Coordinates of C-alpha atoms and ligand atoms in Angstrom, one line a residue:
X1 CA 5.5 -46.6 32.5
X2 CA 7.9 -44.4 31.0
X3 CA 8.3 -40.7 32.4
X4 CA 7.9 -38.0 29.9
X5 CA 11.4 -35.7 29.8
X6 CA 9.2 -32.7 30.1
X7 CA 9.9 -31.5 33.9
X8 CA 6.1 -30.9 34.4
X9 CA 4.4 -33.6 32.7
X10 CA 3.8 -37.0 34.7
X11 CA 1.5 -39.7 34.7
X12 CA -2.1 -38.9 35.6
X13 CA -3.2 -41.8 36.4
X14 CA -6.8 -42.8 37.0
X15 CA -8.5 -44.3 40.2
X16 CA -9.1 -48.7 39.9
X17 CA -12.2 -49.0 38.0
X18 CA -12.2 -45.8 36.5
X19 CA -14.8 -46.8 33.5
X20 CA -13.5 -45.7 30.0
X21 CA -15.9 -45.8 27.3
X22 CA -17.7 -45.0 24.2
X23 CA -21.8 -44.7 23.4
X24 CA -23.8 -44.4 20.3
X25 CA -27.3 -44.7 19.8
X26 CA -29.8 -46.7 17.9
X27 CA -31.2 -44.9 15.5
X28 CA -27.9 -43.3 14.9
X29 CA -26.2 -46.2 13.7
X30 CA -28.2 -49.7 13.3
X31 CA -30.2 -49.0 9.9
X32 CA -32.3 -51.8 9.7
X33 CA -35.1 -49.6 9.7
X34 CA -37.9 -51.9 8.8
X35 CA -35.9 -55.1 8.8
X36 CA -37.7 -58.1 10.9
X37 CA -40.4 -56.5 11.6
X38 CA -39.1 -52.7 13.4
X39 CA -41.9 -50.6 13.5
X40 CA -42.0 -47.0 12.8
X41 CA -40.3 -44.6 15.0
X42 CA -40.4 -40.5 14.3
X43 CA -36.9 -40.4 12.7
X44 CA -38.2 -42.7 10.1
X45 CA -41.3 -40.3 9.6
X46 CA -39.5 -37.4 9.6
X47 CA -36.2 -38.3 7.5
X48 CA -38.7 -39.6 5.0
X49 CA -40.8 -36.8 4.5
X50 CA -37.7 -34.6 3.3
X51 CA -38.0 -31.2 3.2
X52 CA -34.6 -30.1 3.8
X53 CA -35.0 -30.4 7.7
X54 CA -32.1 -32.5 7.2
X55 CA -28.6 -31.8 6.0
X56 CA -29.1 -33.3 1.8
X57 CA -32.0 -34.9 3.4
X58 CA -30.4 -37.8 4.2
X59 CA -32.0 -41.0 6.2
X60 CA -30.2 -43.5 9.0
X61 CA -31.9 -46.1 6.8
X62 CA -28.6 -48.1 6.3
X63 CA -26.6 -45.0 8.8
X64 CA -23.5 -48.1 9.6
X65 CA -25.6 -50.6 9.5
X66 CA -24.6 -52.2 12.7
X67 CA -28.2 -54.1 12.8
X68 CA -26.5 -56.6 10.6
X69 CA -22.7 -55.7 11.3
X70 CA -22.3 -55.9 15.0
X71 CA -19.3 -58.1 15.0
X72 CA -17.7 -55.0 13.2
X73 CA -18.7 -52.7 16.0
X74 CA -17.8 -55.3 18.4
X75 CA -14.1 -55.6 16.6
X76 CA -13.8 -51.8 17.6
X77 CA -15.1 -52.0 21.1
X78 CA -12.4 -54.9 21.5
X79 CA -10.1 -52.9 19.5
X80 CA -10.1 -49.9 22.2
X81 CA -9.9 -52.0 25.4
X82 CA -13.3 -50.2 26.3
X83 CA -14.2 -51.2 29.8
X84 CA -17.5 -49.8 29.1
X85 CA -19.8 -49.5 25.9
X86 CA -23.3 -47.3 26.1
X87 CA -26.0 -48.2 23.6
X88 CA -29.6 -47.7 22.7
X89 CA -32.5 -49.9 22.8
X90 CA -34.6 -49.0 19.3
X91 CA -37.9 -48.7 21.7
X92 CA -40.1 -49.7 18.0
X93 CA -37.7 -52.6 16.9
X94 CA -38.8 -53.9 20.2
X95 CA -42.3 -52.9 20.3
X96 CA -43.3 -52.2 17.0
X97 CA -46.1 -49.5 18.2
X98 CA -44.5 -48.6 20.9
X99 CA -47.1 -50.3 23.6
X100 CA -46.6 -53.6 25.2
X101 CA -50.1 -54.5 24.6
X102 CA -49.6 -54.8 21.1
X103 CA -47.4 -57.5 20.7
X104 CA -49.3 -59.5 23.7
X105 CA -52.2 -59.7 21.9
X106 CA -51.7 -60.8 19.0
X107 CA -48.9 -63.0 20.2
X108 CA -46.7 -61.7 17.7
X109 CA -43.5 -63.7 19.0
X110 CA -41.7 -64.0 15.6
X111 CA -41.7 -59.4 16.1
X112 CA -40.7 -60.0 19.8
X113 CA -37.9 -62.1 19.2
X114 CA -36.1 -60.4 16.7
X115 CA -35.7 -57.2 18.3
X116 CA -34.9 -59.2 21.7
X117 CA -32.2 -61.7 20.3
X118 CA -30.4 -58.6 18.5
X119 CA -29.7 -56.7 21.7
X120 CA -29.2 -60.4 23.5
X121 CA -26.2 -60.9 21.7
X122 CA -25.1 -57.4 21.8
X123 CA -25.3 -57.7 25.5
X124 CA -23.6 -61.3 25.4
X125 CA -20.9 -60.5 23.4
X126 CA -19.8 -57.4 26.0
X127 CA -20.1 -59.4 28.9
X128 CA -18.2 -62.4 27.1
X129 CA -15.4 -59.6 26.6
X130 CA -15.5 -58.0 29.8
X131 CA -17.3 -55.1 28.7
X132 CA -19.8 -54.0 30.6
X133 CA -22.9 -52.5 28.6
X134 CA -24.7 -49.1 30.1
X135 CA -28.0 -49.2 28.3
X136 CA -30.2 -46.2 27.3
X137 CA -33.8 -47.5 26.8
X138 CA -35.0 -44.2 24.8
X139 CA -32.6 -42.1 22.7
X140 CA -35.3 -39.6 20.7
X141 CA -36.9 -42.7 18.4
X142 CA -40.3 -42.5 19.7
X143 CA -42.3 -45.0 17.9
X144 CA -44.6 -43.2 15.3
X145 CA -47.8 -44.7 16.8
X146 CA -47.0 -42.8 20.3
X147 CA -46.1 -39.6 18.6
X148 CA -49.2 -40.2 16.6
X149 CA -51.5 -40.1 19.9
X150 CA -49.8 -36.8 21.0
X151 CA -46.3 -38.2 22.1
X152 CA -44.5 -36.5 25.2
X153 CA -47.0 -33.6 25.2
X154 CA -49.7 -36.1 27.0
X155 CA -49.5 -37.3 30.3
X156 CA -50.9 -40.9 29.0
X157 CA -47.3 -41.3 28.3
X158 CA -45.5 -42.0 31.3
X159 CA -47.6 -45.3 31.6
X160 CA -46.5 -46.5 28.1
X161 CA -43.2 -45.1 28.8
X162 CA -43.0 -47.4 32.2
X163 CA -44.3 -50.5 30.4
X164 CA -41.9 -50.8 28.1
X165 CA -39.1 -49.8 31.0
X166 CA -40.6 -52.4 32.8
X167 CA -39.9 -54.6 29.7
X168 CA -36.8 -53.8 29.4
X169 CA -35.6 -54.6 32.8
X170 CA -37.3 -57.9 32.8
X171 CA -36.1 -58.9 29.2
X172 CA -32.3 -57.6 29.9
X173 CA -31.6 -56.7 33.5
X174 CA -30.6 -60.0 34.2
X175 CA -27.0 -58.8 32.5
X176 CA -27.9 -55.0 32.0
X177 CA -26.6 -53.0 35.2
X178 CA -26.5 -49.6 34.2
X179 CA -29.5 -48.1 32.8
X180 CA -30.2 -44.7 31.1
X181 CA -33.9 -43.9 31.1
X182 CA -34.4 -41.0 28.5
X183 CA -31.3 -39.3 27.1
X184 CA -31.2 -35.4 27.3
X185 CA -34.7 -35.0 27.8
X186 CA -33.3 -31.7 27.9
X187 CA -32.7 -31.1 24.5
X188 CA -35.4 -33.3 23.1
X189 CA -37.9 -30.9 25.0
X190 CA -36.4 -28.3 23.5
X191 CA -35.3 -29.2 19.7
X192 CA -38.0 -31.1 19.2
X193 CA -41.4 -30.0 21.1
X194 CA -40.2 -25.8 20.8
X195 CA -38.6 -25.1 18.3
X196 CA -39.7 -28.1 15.9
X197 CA -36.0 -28.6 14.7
X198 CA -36.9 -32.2 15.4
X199 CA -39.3 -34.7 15.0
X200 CA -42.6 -34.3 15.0
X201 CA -41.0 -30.8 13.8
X202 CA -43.9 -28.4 14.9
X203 CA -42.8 -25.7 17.4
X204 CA -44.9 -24.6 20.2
X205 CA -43.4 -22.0 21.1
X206 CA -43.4 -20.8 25.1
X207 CA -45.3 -24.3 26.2
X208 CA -43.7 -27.3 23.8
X209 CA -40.5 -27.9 26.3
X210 CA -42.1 -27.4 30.0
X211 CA -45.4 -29.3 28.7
X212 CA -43.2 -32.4 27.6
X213 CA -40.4 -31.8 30.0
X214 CA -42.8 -32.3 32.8
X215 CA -44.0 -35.5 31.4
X216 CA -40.4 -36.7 30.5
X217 CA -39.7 -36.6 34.3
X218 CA -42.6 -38.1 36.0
X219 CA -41.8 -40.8 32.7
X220 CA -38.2 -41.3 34.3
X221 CA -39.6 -41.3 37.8
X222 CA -42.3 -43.6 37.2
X223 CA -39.6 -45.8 35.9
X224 CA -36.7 -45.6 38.8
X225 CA -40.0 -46.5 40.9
X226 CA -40.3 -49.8 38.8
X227 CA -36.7 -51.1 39.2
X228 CA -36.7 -50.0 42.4
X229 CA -39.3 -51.8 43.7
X230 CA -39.7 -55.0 41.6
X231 CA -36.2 -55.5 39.9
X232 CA -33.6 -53.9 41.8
X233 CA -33.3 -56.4 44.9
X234 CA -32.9 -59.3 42.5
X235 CA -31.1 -57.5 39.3
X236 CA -28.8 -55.0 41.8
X237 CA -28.5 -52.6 38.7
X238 CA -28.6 -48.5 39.1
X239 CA -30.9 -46.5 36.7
X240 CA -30.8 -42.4 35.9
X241 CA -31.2 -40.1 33.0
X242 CA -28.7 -38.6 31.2
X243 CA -28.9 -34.7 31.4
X244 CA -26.8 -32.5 27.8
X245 CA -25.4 -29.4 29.6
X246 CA -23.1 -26.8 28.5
X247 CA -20.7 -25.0 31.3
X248 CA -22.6 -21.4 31.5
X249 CA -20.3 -18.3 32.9
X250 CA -20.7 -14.6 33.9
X251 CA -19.5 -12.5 30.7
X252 CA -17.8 -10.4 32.8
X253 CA -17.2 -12.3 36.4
X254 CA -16.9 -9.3 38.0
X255 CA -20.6 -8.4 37.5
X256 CA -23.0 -9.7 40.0
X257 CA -25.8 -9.2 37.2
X258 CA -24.1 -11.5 34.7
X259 CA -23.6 -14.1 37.7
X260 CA -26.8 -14.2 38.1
X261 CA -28.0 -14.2 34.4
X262 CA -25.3 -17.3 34.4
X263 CA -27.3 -19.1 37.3
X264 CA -30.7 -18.7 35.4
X265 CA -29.1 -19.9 32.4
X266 CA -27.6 -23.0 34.2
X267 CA -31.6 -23.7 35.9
X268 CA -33.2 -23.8 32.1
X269 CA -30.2 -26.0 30.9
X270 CA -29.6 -28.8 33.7
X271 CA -31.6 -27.8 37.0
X272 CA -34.9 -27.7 35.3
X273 CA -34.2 -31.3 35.1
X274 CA -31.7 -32.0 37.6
X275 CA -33.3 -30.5 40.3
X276 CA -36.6 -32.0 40.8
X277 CA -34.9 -35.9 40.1
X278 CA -31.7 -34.9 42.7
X279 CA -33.2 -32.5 45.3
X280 CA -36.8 -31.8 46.0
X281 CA -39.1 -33.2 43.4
X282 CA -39.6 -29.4 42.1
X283 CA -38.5 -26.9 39.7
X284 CA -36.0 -24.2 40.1
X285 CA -37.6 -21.2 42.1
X286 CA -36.1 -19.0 39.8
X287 CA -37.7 -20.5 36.8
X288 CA -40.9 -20.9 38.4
X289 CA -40.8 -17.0 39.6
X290 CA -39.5 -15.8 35.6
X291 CA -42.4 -18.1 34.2
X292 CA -44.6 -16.9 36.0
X293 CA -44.3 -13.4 35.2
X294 CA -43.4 -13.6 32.0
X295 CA -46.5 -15.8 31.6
X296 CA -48.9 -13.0 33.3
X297 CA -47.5 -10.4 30.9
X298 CA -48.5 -12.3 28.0
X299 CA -52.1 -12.7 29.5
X300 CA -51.8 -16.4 30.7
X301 CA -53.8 -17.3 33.4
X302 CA -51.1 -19.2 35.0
X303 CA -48.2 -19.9 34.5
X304 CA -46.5 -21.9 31.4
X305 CA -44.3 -24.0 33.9
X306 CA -47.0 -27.0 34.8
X307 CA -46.9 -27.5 38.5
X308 CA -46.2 -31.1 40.0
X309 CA -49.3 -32.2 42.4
X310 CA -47.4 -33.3 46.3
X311 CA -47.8 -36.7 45.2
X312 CA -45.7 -36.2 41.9
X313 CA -43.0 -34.2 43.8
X314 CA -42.5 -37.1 46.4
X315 CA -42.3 -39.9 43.2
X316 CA -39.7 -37.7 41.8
X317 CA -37.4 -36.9 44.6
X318 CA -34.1 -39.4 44.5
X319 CA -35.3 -40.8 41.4
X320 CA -31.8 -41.9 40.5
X321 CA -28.9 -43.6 41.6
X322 CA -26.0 -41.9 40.0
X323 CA -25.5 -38.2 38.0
X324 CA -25.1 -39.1 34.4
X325 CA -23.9 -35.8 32.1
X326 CA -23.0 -35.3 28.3
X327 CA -21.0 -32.0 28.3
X328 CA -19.9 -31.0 24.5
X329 CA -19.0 -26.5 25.2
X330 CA -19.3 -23.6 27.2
X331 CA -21.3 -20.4 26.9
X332 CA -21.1 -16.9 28.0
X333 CA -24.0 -15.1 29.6
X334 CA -25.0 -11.8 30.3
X335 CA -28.1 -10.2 31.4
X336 CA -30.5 -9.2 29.0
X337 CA -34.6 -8.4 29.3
X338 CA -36.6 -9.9 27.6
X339 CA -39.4 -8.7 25.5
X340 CA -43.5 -10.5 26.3
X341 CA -43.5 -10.6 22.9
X342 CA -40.9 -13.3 22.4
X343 CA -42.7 -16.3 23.0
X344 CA -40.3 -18.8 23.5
X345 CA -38.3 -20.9 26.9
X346 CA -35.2 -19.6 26.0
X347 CA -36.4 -15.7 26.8
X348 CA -38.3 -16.4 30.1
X349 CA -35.1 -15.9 32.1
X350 CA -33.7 -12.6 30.7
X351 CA -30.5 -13.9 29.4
X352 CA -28.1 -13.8 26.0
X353 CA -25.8 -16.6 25.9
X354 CA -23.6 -16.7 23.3
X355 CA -19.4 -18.0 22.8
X356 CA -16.4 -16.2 23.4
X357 CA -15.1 -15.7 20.0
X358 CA -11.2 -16.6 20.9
X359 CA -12.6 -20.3 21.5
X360 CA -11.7 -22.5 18.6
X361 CA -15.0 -24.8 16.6
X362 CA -14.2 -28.2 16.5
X363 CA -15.6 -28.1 12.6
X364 CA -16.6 -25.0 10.5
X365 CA -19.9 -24.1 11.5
X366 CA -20.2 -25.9 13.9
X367 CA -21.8 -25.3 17.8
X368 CA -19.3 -26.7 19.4
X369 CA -17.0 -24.0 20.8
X370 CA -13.7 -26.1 22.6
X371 CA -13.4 -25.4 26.0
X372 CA -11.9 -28.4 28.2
X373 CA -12.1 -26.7 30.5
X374 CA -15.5 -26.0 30.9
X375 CA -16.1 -29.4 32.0
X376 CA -13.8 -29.2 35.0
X377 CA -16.3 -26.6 35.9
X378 CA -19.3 -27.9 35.1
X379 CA -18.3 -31.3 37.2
X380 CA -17.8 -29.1 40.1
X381 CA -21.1 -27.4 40.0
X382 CA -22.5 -30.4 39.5
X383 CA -20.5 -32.1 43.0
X384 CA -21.6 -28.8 44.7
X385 CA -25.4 -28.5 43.4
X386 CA -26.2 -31.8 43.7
X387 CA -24.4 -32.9 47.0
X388 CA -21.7 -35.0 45.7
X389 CA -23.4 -37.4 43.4
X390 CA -21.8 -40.6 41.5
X391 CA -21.0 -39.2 38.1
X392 CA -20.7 -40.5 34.5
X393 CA -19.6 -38.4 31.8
X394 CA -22.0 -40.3 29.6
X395 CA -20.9 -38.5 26.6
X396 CA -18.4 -35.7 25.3
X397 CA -16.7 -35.6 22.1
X398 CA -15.7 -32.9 19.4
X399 CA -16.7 -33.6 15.3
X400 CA -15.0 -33.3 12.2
X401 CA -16.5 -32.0 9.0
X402 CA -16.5 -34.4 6.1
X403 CA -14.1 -35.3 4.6
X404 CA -12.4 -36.0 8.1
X405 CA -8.8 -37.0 8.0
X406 CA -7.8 -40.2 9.5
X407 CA -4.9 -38.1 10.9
X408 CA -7.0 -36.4 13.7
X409 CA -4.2 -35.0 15.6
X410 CA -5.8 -31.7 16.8
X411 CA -9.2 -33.4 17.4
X412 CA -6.8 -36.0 19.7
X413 CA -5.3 -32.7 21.3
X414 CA -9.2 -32.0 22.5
X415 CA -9.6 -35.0 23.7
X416 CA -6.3 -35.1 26.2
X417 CA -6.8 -31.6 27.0
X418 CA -10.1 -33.1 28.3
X419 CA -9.3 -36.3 30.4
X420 CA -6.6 -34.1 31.8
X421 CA -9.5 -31.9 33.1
X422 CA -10.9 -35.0 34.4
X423 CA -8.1 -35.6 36.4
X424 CA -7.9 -32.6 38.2
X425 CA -11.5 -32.7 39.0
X426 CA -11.0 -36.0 41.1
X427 CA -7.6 -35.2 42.4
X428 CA -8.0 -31.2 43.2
X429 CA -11.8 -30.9 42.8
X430 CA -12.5 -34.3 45.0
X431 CA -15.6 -35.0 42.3
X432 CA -16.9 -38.1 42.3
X433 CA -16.2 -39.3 38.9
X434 CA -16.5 -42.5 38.0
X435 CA -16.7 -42.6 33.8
X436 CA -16.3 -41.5 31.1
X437 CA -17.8 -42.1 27.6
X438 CA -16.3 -40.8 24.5
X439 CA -19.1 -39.7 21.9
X440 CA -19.2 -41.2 19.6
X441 CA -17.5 -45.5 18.5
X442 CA -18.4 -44.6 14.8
X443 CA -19.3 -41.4 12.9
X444 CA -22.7 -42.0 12.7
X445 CA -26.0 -40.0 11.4
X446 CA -26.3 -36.7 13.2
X447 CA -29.5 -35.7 13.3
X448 CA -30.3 -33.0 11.4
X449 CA -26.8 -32.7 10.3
X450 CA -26.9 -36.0 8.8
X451 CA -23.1 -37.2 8.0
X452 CA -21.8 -34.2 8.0
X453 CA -20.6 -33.8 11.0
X454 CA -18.4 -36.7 12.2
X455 CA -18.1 -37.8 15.6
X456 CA -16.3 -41.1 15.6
X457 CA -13.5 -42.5 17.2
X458 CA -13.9 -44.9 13.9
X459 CA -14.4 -43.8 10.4
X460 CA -17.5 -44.8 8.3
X461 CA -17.1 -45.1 4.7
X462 CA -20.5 -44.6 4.3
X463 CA -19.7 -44.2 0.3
X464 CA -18.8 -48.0 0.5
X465 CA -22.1 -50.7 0.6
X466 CA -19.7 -52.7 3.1
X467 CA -19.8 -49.8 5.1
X468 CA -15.8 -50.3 6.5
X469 CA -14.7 -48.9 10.0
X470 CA -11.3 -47.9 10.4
X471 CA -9.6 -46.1 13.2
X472 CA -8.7 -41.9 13.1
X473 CA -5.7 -41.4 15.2
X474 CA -7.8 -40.3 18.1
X475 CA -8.9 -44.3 18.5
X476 CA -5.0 -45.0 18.4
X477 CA -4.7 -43.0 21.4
X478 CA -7.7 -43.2 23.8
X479 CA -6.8 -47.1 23.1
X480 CA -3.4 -46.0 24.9
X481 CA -5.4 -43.9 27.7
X482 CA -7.7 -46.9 28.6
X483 CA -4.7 -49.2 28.4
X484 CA -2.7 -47.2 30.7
X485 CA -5.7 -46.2 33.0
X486 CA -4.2 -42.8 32.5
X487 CA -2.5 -40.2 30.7
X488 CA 0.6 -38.2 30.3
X489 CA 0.1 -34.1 31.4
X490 CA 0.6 -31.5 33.7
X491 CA -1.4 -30.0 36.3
Ligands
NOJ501 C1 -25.9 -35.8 22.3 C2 -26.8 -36.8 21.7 O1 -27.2 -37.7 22.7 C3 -26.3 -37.5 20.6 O2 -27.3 -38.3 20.0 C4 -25.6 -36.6 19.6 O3 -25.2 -37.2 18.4 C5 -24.5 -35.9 20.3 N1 -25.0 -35.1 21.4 C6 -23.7 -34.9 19.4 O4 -24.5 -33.9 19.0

């Protein structure tokens, strides 16, 4: 490799095996919505019902289409020299109402195996390539029928949840070896069961993200128990979930009240989750203790944080085998009390977050504040919370607004400010990082932002039926990256 001329630029390069990738997720990008028998799931529902919940109302109906085009997809993948490649399972093309009853009673095979050989040959055609697949079995597609008989808000879920895990392993494990359970649970519990930003788009305020959150883990757990105990000794795979979470800092890091209102803010973001799975089977203390009160001065009689029974605490404990985190920006906090009156998760812990306005947006509008950085520190707290975990940076990645120029140079500039962070947290931080996932192989269909806000390392025509992919710059270069098992920079 050649040096750089620039006196304090060298090669960073990456420990053996480092695993370079890219993810997307099944609703995001297969269209195919009712093809060969898919059932329901609550995107359909909710895309279809309009109402401006989504940006021109628009559908992943066709999104790129990779149900019928994954030799395109796989060109890409191939293209990149991806070591790794992170995909969804569509949890209703599978099991069309979500159960694993259904299709065994009425013997539907002709359902089965069409969802089954789709992801076969996905899974086929990375190993054939040397690409090893990390799969997520549940990326916010709830089939309609389970949302339908009160979704994550019941506890009658974490059954159905492990069946179809269960399913999964046996149908795929065989070749699968990384498994995601649930992807940000997180910000499902919050976006969707809260504030009703998404499906099934009714907030409940103060209760929608503990109630489901609490079922979302003992779901997960439940799960990790199943593979552990009847798949892992043959199938030798690791399963986790994949926590979103922003870096969270004092406003003024001199204050020891805006430290704190930065730890509370980092327990409702990633240790809600985190800690229970990683630590002790329980939440926060400082979450429980600010629910709590809050709760009593709204007149609860307890508090809105559910409780898990001993038994659930001891299933939930070390349910994991590696840290998997999808960092996209950094906050600011600073402390700030609450009213009772605001009924809502996000004011139980007496804190306003919000960016530093010097940090640039990746895209007008958007949420996404840059802050390489952040990550660095954000790795670190995770090493340090969670007693040196395995990590995988399961996703990260910066959008463009639409029309995005092939010629993503500052976008790139994100991304190598990024992977040089990376670097020093395994060299100077001693984290133990094993991957990295670029978010996302194709500009797919952002949720409620529909295609407006591009993510891809490849462009989507999405104007064109044939629904072309063709590479921005920043493809060019994390090709190089991957190639290299490094990059050029400065520490
Ligand atoms: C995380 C989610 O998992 C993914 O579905 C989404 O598109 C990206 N964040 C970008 O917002």
């Amino acid at each position: 490799m050649a040096f750089s001329s620039t006196l304090n630029h060298e090669e960073l390069t990456f420990p053996e095996g480092f695993c370079w990738g890219a993810a997307t997720a099944a609703y995001q990008v297969e269209g195919g919505w009712d093809a060969d028998g898919k059932g329901p799931n609550v995107w359909d529902t909710f895309t279809h019902q309009g109402g401006d919940r989504v940006f021109r109302n628009q559908t992943a109906d066709v999104a790129c289409g990779s149900y019928a085009r994954w030799e395109e997809d796989l060109k890409c993948i191939k293209q990149l020299g991806l070591t790794h490649y992170r995909f969804s399972l569509s949890w209703s093309r599978l099991l069309p109402d979500g159960t694993t009853g259904f299709i065994n009673q009425k013997g539907n095979c002709f359902l089965k195996i069409e969802g089954i050989d789709y992801y076969n040959k996905m899974i086929d055609d990375l190993l054939a390539n040397g690409v090893t697949p990390m799969v997520t079995l549940y990326h916010f597609d709830l089939p309609q029928h389970l949302e339908d008989q009160g979704g994550w808000k019941t506890g009658a879920i974490v059954e159905v949840f492990d069946a179809y895990a269960q399913f999964c392993f046996g149908t795929f494990g065989d070749r699968v070896k990384l498994w995601i359970t649930i992807n940000e649970p997180n910000v499902l519990a919050f976006c969707a069961y809260e504030k009703g930003l998404f499906p099934p788009g009714i907030p409940n305020p103060g209760t929608g993200a503990y109630q489901t959150a609490h079922n979302m883990i003992k779901a997960h757990a439940k799960a990790w128990h199943s593979y552990d105990s009847l798949f892992r000794k043959k199938q030798n795979g690791q399963v986790s979930l994949a926590f979103f979470s922003p870096w969270i800092a004092p406003a003024n890091p001199a204050s020891v009240t805006d430290q704190e209102a930065a730890k509370r803010a980092m327990a409702l973001a990633l240790d809600l989750f985190a800690k229970p799975i990683f630590i002790d089977g329980d939440y926060p203390a400082v979450l429980k203790s600010q629910v709590a009160a809050m709760s009593k001065k709204q007149g609860y009689l307890s508090s809105r944080l559910p409780e898990f029974t001993e038994e659930e605490k001891r299933m939930i404990k070390g349910s994991a085998d590696f840290f998997a985190v999808q960092y996209y920006t950094t906050r600011l906090a600073k402390h700030h009390e609450n009213s009772e009156k605001e009924l809502n998760c996000l004011k139980d812990i007496d804190v306003e977050i919000f960016p530093d306005p010097s940090w640039q947006v990746s895209q007008q509008d958007s949420w996404i504040h840059v802050v390489p950085w952040g990550l660095r520190k954000l790795l670190k707290y995770i090493k340090d919370t969670y007693n040196n975990p395995v990590i995988y940076i399961t996703e990260n990645g910066f959008p463009q607004g639409d029309p995005a120029p092939l010629d993503d140079t500052q976008r790139w500039e994100y991304f190598r400010q990024t992977i040089q962070e990376l670097y020093k947290a395994i060299h100077l931080d001693e984290v133990s990082l094993q991957g990295y996932y670029v978010w996302s192989l194709l500009d797919n269909f952002e949720w409620t932002e529909g295609y407006s806000s591009r993510f891809g390392l490849y462009c989507v025509d999405f104007d064109n039926p044939d629904l072309p992919r063709t590479p921005y710059k920043s493809a060019v270069e994390y090709a190089k990256v991957i190639q290299n098992n490094g990059i050029k920079g400065s520490l």
